[in-house]
PDB file of C-alpha atoms in Angstrom:
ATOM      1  CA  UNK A   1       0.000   0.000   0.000  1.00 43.00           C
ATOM      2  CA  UNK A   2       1.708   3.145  -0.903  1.00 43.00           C
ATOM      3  CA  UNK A   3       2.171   5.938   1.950  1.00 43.00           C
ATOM      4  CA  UNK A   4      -0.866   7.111   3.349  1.00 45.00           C
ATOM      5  CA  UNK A   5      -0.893  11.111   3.466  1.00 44.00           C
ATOM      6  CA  UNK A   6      -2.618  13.661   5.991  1.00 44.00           C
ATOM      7  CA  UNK A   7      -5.070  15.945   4.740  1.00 44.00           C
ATOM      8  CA  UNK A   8      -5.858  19.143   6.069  1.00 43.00           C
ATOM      9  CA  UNK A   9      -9.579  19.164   8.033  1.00 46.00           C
ATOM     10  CA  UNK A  10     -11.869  21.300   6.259  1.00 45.00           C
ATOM     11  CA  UNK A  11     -12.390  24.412   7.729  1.00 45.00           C
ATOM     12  CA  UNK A  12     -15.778  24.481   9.423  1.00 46.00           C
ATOM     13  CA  UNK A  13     -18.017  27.346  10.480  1.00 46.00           C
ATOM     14  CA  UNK A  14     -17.007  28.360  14.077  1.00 47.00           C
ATOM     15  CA  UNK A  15     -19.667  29.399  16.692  1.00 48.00           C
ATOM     16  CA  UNK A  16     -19.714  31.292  20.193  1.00 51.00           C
ATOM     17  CA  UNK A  17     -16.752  33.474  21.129  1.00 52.00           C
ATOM     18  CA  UNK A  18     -13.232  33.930  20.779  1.00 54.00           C
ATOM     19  CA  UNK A  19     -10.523  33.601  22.921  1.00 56.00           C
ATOM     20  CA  UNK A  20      -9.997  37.143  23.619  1.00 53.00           C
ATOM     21  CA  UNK A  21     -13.830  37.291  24.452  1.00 54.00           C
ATOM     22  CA  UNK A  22     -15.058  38.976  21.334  1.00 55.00           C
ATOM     23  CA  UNK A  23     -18.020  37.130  18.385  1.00 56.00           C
ATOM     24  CA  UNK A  24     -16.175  34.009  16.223  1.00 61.00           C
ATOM     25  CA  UNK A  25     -15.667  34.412  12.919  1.00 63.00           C
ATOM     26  CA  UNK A  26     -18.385  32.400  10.528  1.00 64.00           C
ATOM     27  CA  UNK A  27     -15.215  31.246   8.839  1.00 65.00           C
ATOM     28  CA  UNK A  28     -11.373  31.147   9.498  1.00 69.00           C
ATOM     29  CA  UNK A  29     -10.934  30.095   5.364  1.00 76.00           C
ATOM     30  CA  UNK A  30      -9.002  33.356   3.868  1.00 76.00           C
ATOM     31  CA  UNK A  31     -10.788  32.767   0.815  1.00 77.00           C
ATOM     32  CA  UNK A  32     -14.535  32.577   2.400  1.00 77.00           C
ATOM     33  CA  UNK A  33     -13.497  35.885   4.316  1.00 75.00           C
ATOM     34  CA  UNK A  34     -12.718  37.707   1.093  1.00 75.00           C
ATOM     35  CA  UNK A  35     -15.583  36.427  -0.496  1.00 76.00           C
ATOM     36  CA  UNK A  36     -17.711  37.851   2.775  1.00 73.00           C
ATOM     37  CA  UNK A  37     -15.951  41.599   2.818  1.00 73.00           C
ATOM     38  CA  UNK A  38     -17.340  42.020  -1.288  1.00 72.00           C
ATOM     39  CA  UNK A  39     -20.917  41.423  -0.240  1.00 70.00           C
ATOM     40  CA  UNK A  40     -20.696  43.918   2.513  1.00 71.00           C
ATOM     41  CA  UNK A  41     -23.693  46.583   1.824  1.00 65.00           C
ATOM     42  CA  UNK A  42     -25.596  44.334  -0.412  1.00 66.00           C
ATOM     43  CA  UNK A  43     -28.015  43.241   1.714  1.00 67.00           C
ATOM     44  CA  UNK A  44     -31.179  44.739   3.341  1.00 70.00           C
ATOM     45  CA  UNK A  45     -30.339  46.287   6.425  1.00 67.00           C
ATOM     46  CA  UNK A  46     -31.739  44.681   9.667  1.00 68.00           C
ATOM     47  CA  UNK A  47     -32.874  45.460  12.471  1.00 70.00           C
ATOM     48  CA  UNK A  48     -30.878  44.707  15.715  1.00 65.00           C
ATOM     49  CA  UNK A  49     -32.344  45.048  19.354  1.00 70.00           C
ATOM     50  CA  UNK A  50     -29.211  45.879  21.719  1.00 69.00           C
ATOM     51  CA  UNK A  51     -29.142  44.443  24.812  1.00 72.00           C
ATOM     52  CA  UNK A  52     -29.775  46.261  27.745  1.00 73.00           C
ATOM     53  CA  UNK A  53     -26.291  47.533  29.830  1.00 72.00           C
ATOM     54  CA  UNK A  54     -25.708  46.091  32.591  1.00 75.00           C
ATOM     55  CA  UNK A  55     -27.739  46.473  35.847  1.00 72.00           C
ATOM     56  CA  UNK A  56     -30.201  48.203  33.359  1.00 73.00           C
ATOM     57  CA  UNK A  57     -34.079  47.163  34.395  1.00 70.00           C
ATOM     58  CA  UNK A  58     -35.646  48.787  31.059  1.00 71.00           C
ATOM     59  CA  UNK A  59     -34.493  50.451  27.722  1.00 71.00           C
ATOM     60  CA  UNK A  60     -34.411  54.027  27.866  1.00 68.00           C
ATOM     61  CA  UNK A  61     -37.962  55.858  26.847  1.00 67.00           C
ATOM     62  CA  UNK A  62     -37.874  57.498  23.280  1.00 64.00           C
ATOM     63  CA  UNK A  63     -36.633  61.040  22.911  1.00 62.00           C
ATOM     64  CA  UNK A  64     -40.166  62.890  22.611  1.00 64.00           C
ATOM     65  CA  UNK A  65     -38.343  66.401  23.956  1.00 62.00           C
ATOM     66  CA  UNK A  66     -40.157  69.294  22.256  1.00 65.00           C
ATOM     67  CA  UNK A  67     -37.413  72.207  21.978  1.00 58.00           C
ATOM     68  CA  UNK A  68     -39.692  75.460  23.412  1.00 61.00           C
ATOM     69  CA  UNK A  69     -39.980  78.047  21.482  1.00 58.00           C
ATOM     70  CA  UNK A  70     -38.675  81.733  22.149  1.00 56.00           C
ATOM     71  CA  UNK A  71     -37.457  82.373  25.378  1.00 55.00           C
ATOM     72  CA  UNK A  72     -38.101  83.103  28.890  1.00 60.00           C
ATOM     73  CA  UNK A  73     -38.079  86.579  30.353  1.00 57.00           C
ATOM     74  CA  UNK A  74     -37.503  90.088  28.577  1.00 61.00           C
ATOM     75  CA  UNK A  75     -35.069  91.164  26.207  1.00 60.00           C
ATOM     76  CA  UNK A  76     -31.980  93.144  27.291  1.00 60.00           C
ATOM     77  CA  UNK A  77     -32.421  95.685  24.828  1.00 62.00           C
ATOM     78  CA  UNK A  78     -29.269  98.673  24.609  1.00 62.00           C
ATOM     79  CA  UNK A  79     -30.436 101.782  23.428  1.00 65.00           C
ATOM     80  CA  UNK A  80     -28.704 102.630  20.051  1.00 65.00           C
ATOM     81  CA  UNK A  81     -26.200 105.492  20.230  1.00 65.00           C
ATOM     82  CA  UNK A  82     -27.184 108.599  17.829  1.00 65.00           C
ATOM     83  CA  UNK A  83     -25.612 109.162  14.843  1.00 67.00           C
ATOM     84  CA  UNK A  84     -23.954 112.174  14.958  1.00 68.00           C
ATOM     85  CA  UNK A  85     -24.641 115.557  12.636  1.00 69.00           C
ATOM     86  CA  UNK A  86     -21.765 115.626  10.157  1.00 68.00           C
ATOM     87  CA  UNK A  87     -20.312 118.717  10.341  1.00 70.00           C
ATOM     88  CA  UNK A  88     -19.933 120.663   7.092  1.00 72.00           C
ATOM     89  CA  UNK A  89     -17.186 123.929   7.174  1.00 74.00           C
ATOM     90  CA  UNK A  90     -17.814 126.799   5.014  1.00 76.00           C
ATOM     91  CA  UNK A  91     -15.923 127.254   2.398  1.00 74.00           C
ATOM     92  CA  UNK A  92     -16.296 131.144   1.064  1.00 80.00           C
ATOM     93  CA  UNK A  93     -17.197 131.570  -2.548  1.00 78.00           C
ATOM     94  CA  UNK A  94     -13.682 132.881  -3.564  1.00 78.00           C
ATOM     95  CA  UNK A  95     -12.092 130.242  -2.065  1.00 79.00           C
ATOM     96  CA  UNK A  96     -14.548 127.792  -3.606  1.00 80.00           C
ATOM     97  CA  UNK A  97     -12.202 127.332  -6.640  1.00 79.00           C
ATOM     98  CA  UNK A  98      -8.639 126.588  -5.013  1.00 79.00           C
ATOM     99  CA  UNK A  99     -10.519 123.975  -2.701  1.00 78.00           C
ATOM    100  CA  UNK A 100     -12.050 121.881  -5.459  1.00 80.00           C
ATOM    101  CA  UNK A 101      -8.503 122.259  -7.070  1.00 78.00           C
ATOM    102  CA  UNK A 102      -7.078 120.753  -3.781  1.00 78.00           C
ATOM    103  CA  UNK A 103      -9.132 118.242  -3.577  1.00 75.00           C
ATOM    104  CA  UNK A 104      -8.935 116.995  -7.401  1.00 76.00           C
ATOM    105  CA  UNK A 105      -5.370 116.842  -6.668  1.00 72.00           C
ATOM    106  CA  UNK A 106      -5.621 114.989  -3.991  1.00 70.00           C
ATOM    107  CA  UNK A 107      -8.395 112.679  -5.659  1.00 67.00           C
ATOM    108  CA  UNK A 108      -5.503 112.290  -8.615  1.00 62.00           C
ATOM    109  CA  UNK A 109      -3.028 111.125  -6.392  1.00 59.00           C
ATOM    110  CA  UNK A 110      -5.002 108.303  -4.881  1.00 61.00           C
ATOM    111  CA  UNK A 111      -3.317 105.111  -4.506  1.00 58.00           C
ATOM    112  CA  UNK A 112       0.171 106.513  -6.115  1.00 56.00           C
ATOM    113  CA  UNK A 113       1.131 108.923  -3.487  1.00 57.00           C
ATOM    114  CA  UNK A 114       2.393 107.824  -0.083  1.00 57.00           C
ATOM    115  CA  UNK A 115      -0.100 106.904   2.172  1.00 57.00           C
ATOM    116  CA  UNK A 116      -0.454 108.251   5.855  1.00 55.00           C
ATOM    117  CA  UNK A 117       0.609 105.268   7.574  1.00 54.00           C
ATOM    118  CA  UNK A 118       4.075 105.203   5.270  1.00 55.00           C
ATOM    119  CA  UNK A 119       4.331 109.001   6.100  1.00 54.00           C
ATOM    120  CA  UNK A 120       3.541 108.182   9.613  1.00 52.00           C
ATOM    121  CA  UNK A 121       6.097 105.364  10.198  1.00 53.00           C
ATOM    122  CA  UNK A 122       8.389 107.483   8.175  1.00 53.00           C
ATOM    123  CA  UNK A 123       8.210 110.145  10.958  1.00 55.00           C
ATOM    124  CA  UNK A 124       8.168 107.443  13.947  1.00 75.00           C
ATOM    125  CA  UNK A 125      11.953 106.427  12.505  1.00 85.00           C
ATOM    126  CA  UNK A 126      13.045 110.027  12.177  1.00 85.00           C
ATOM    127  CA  UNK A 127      11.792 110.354  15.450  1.00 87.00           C
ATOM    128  CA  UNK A 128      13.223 107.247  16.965  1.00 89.00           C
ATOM    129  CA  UNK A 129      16.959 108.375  15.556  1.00 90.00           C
ATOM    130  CA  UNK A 130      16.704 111.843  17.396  1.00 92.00           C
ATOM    131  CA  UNK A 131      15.879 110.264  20.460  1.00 92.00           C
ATOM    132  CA  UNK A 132      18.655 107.268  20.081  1.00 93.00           C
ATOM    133  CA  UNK A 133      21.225 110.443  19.367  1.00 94.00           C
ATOM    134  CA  UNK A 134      20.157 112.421  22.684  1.00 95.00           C
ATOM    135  CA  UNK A 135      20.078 109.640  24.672  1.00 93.00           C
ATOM    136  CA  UNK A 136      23.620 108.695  23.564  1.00 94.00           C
ATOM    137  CA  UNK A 137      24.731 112.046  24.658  1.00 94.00           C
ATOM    138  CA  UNK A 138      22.923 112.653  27.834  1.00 94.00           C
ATOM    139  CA  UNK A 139      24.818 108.887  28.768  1.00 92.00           C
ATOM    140  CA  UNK A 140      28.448 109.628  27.387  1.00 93.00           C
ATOM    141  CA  UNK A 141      28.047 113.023  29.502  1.00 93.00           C
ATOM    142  CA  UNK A 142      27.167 114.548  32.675  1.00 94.00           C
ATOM    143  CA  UNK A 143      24.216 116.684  33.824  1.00 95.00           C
ATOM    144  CA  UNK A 144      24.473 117.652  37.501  1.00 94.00           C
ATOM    145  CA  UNK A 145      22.538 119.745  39.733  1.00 94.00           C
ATOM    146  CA  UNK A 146      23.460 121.238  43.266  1.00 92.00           C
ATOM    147  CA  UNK A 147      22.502 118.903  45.991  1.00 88.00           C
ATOM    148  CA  UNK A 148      18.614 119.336  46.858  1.00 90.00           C
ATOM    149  CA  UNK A 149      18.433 122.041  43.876  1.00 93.00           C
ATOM    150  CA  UNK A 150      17.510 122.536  40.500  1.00 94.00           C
ATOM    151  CA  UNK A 151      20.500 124.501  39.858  1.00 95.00           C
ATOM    152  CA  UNK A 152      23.077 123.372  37.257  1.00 95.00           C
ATOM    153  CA  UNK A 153      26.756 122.728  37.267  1.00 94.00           C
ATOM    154  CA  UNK A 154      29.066 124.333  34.711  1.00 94.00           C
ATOM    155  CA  UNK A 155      30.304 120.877  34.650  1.00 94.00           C
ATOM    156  CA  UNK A 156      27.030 119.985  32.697  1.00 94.00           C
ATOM    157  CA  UNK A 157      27.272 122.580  29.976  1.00 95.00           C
ATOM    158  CA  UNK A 158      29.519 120.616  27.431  1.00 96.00           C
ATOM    159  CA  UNK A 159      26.733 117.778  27.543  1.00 96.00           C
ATOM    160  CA  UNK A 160      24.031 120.109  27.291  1.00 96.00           C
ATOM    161  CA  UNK A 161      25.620 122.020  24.323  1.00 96.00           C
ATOM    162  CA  UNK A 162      26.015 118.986  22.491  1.00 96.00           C
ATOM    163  CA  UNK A 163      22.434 118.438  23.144  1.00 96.00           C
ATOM    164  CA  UNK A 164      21.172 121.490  22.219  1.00 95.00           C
ATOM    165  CA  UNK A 165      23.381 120.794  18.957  1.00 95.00           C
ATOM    166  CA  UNK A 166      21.720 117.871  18.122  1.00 95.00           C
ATOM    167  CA  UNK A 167      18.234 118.991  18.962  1.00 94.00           C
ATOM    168  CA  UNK A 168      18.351 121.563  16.260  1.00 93.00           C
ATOM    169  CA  UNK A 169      19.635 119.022  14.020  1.00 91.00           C
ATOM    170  CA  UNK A 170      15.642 117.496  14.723  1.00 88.00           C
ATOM    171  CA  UNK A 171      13.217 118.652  12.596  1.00 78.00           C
ATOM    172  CA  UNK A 172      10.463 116.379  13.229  1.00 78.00           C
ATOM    173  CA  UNK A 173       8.613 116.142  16.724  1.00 86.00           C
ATOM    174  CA  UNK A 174       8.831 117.650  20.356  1.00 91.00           C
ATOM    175  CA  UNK A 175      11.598 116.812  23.130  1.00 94.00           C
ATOM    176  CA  UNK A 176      10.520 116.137  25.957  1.00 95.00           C
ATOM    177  CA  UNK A 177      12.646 116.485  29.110  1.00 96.00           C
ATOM    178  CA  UNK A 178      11.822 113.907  31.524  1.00 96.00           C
ATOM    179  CA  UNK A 179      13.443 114.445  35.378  1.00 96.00           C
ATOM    180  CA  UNK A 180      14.176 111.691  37.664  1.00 96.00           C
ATOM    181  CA  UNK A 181      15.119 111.106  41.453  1.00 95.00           C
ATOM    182  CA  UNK A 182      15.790 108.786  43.753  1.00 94.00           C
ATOM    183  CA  UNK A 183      13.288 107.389  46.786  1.00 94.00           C
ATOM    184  CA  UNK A 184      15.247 109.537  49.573  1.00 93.00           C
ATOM    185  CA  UNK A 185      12.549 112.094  50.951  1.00 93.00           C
ATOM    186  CA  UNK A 186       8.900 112.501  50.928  1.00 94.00           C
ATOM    187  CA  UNK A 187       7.593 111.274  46.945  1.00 93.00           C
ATOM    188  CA  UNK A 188       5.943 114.770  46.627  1.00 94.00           C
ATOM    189  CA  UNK A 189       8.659 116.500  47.072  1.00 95.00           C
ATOM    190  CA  UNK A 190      10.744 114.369  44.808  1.00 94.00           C
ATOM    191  CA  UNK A 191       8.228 115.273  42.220  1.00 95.00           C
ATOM    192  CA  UNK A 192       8.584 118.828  42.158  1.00 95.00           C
ATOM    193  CA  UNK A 193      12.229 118.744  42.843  1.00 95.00           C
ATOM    194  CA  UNK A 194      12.266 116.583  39.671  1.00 95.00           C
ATOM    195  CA  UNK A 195      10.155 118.716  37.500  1.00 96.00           C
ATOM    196  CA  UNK A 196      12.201 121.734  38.308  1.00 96.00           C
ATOM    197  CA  UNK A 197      15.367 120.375  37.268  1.00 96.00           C
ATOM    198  CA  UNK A 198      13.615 119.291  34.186  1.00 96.00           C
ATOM    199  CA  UNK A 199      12.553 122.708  33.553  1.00 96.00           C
ATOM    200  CA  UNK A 200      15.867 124.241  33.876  1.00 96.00           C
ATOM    201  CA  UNK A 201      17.490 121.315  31.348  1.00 96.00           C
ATOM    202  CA  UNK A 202      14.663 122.605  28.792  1.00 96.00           C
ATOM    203  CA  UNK A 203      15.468 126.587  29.561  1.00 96.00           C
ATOM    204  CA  UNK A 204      18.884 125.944  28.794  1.00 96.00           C
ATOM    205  CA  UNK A 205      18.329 124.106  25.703  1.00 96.00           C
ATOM    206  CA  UNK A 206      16.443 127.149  24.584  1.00 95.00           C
ATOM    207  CA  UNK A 207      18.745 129.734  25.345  1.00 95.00           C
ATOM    208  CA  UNK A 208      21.026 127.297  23.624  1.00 95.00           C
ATOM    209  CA  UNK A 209      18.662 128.306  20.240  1.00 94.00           C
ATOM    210  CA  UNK A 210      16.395 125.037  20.305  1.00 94.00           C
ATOM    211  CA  UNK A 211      12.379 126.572  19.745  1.00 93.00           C
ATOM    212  CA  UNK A 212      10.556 126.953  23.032  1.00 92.00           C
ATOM    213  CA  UNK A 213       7.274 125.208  20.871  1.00 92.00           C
ATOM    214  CA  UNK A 214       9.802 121.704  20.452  1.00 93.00           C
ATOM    215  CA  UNK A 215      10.298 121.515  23.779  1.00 95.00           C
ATOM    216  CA  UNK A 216       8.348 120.525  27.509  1.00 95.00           C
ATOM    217  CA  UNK A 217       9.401 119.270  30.646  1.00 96.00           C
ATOM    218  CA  UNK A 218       8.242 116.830  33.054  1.00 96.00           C
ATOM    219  CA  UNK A 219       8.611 115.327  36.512  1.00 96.00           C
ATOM    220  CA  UNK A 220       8.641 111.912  37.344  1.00 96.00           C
ATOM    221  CA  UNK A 221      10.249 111.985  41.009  1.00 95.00           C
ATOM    222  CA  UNK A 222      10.856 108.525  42.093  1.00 95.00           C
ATOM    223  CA  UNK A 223       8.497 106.854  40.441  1.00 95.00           C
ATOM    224  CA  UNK A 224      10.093 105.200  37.399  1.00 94.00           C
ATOM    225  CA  UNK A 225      13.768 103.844  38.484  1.00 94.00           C
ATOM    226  CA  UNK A 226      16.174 101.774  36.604  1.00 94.00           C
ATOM    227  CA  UNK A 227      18.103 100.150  39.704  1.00 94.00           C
ATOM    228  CA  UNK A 228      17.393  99.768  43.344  1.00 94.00           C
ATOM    229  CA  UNK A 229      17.413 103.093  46.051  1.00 94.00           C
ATOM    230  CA  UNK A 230      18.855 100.415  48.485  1.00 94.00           C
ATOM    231  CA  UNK A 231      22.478 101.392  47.207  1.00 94.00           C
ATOM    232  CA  UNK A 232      24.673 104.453  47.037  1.00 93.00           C
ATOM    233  CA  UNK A 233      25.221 103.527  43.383  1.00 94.00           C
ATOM    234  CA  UNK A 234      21.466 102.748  42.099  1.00 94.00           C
ATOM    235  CA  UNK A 235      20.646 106.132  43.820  1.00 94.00           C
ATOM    236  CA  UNK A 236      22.883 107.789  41.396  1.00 93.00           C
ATOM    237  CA  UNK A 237      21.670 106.037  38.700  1.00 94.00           C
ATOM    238  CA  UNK A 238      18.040 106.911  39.643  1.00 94.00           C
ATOM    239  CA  UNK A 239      19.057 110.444  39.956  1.00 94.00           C
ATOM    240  CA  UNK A 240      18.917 111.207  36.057  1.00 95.00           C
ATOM    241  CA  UNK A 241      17.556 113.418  33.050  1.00 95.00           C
ATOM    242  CA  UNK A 242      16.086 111.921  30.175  1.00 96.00           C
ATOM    243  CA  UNK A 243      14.479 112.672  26.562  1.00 95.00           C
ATOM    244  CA  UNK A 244      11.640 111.185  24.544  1.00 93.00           C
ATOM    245  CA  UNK A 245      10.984 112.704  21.225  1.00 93.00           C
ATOM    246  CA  UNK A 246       7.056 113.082  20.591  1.00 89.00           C
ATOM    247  CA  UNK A 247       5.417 113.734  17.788  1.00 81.00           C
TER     248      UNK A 247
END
């Protein structure tokens, strides 16, 4: 008898669950499972009743909620602001002619000319560089004051010459003098004391030939430091004069 050979049992529909817990397969043959995936969505769809979770007595009721309609209470109603009355300027009738000439001119330039905001940060730079070239000056010199006075040393006049210098070099924007102190003393006084002494750097800076309309002063006291008051050397510091350039 020639050599008998072992033949692979037929696969056969499997039933229950699977190891891991979850519905058999109908079929572990590759072949029948392929065959299963292409008739997926073929067939009428059925309808399943889902068990009920556990410790559950009864299936939820049907959703018969009826959304109300509107609202409850009042309105919050804001009263709407009134528009205001545009306000028209005379023009005088022989002036009528170089205004509408103005304005076609300024109608022609539309979208080719600069616009504000170019001419605006244009300024802002211009304005920036003045104050970055004061600022260097005031630092690389010395602006001192008699103790407890708003009276300045002839040692400051080289610094505040070279200010005044470069503030008429400026042509855009005010300078604004800005005193500072330390926190010895009572704050008000500080404040004055500080807005004196800011006063006299501006009154020299216009005798120096800078226009009295470019510049104002202002007193800060204590208020805004750039190092502690609880050493001799971040008192000094505190102790300064500043400039801003506004526009």
């Amino acid at each position: 008898a020639g050599a008998a050979t072992a033949a692979a049992p037929a696969s056969a529909p499997s039933s229950g669950a699977s190891a891991s817990g979850y519905p058999a397969l109908p079929t572990s043959n590759v072949a029948d499972l392929f065959k299963a995936r292409e008739a997926w969505g073929s067939k009428t769809a059925t309808t399943v009743t889902a068990p009920l979770a556990l410790g559950a007595v009864s299936p939820l009721p049907s959703d018969n909620i009826k959304p109300r309609k509107g609202f409850e209470g009042q309105p919050t109603v804001h009263p709407l602001e009134a528009t205001p009355v545009a306000q028209l300027t005379a023009v005088p009738l022989d002036k009528i002619a170089d205004a509408m000439k103005k304005l076609l001119a300024e109608r022609e330039g539309w979208g080719t000319s600069p616009s504000k905001a170019a001419k605006a940060a244009s300024r802002s730079a211009e304005a920036a560089d003045c104050e970055a070239k004061l600022r260097d000056a005031a630092s690389k010199g010395v602006i001192l004051f008699a103790s407890d006075s708003d009276n300045l040393s002839s040692k400051s006049n080289a610094t505040l010459d070279a200010l005044a210098k470069i503030a008429k070099g400026c042509s855009k924007g005010r300078i604004r003098v800005e005193g500072h102190t330390d926190s010895t003393g009572r704050a008000s006084y500080n404040k004055s004391l500080s807005d004196r002494r800011a006063k006299a750097v501006a009154a020299y800076l216009a005798n120096a030939g800078v226009a009295n309309d470019r510049l104002e002063a202002v007193g800060y006291g204590q208020e805004k430091p750039v190092a502690s008051n609880n050493t001799r050397e971040g008192r000094a510091q505190n102790r300064r004069i500043e400039f801003t350039v506004v526009e």
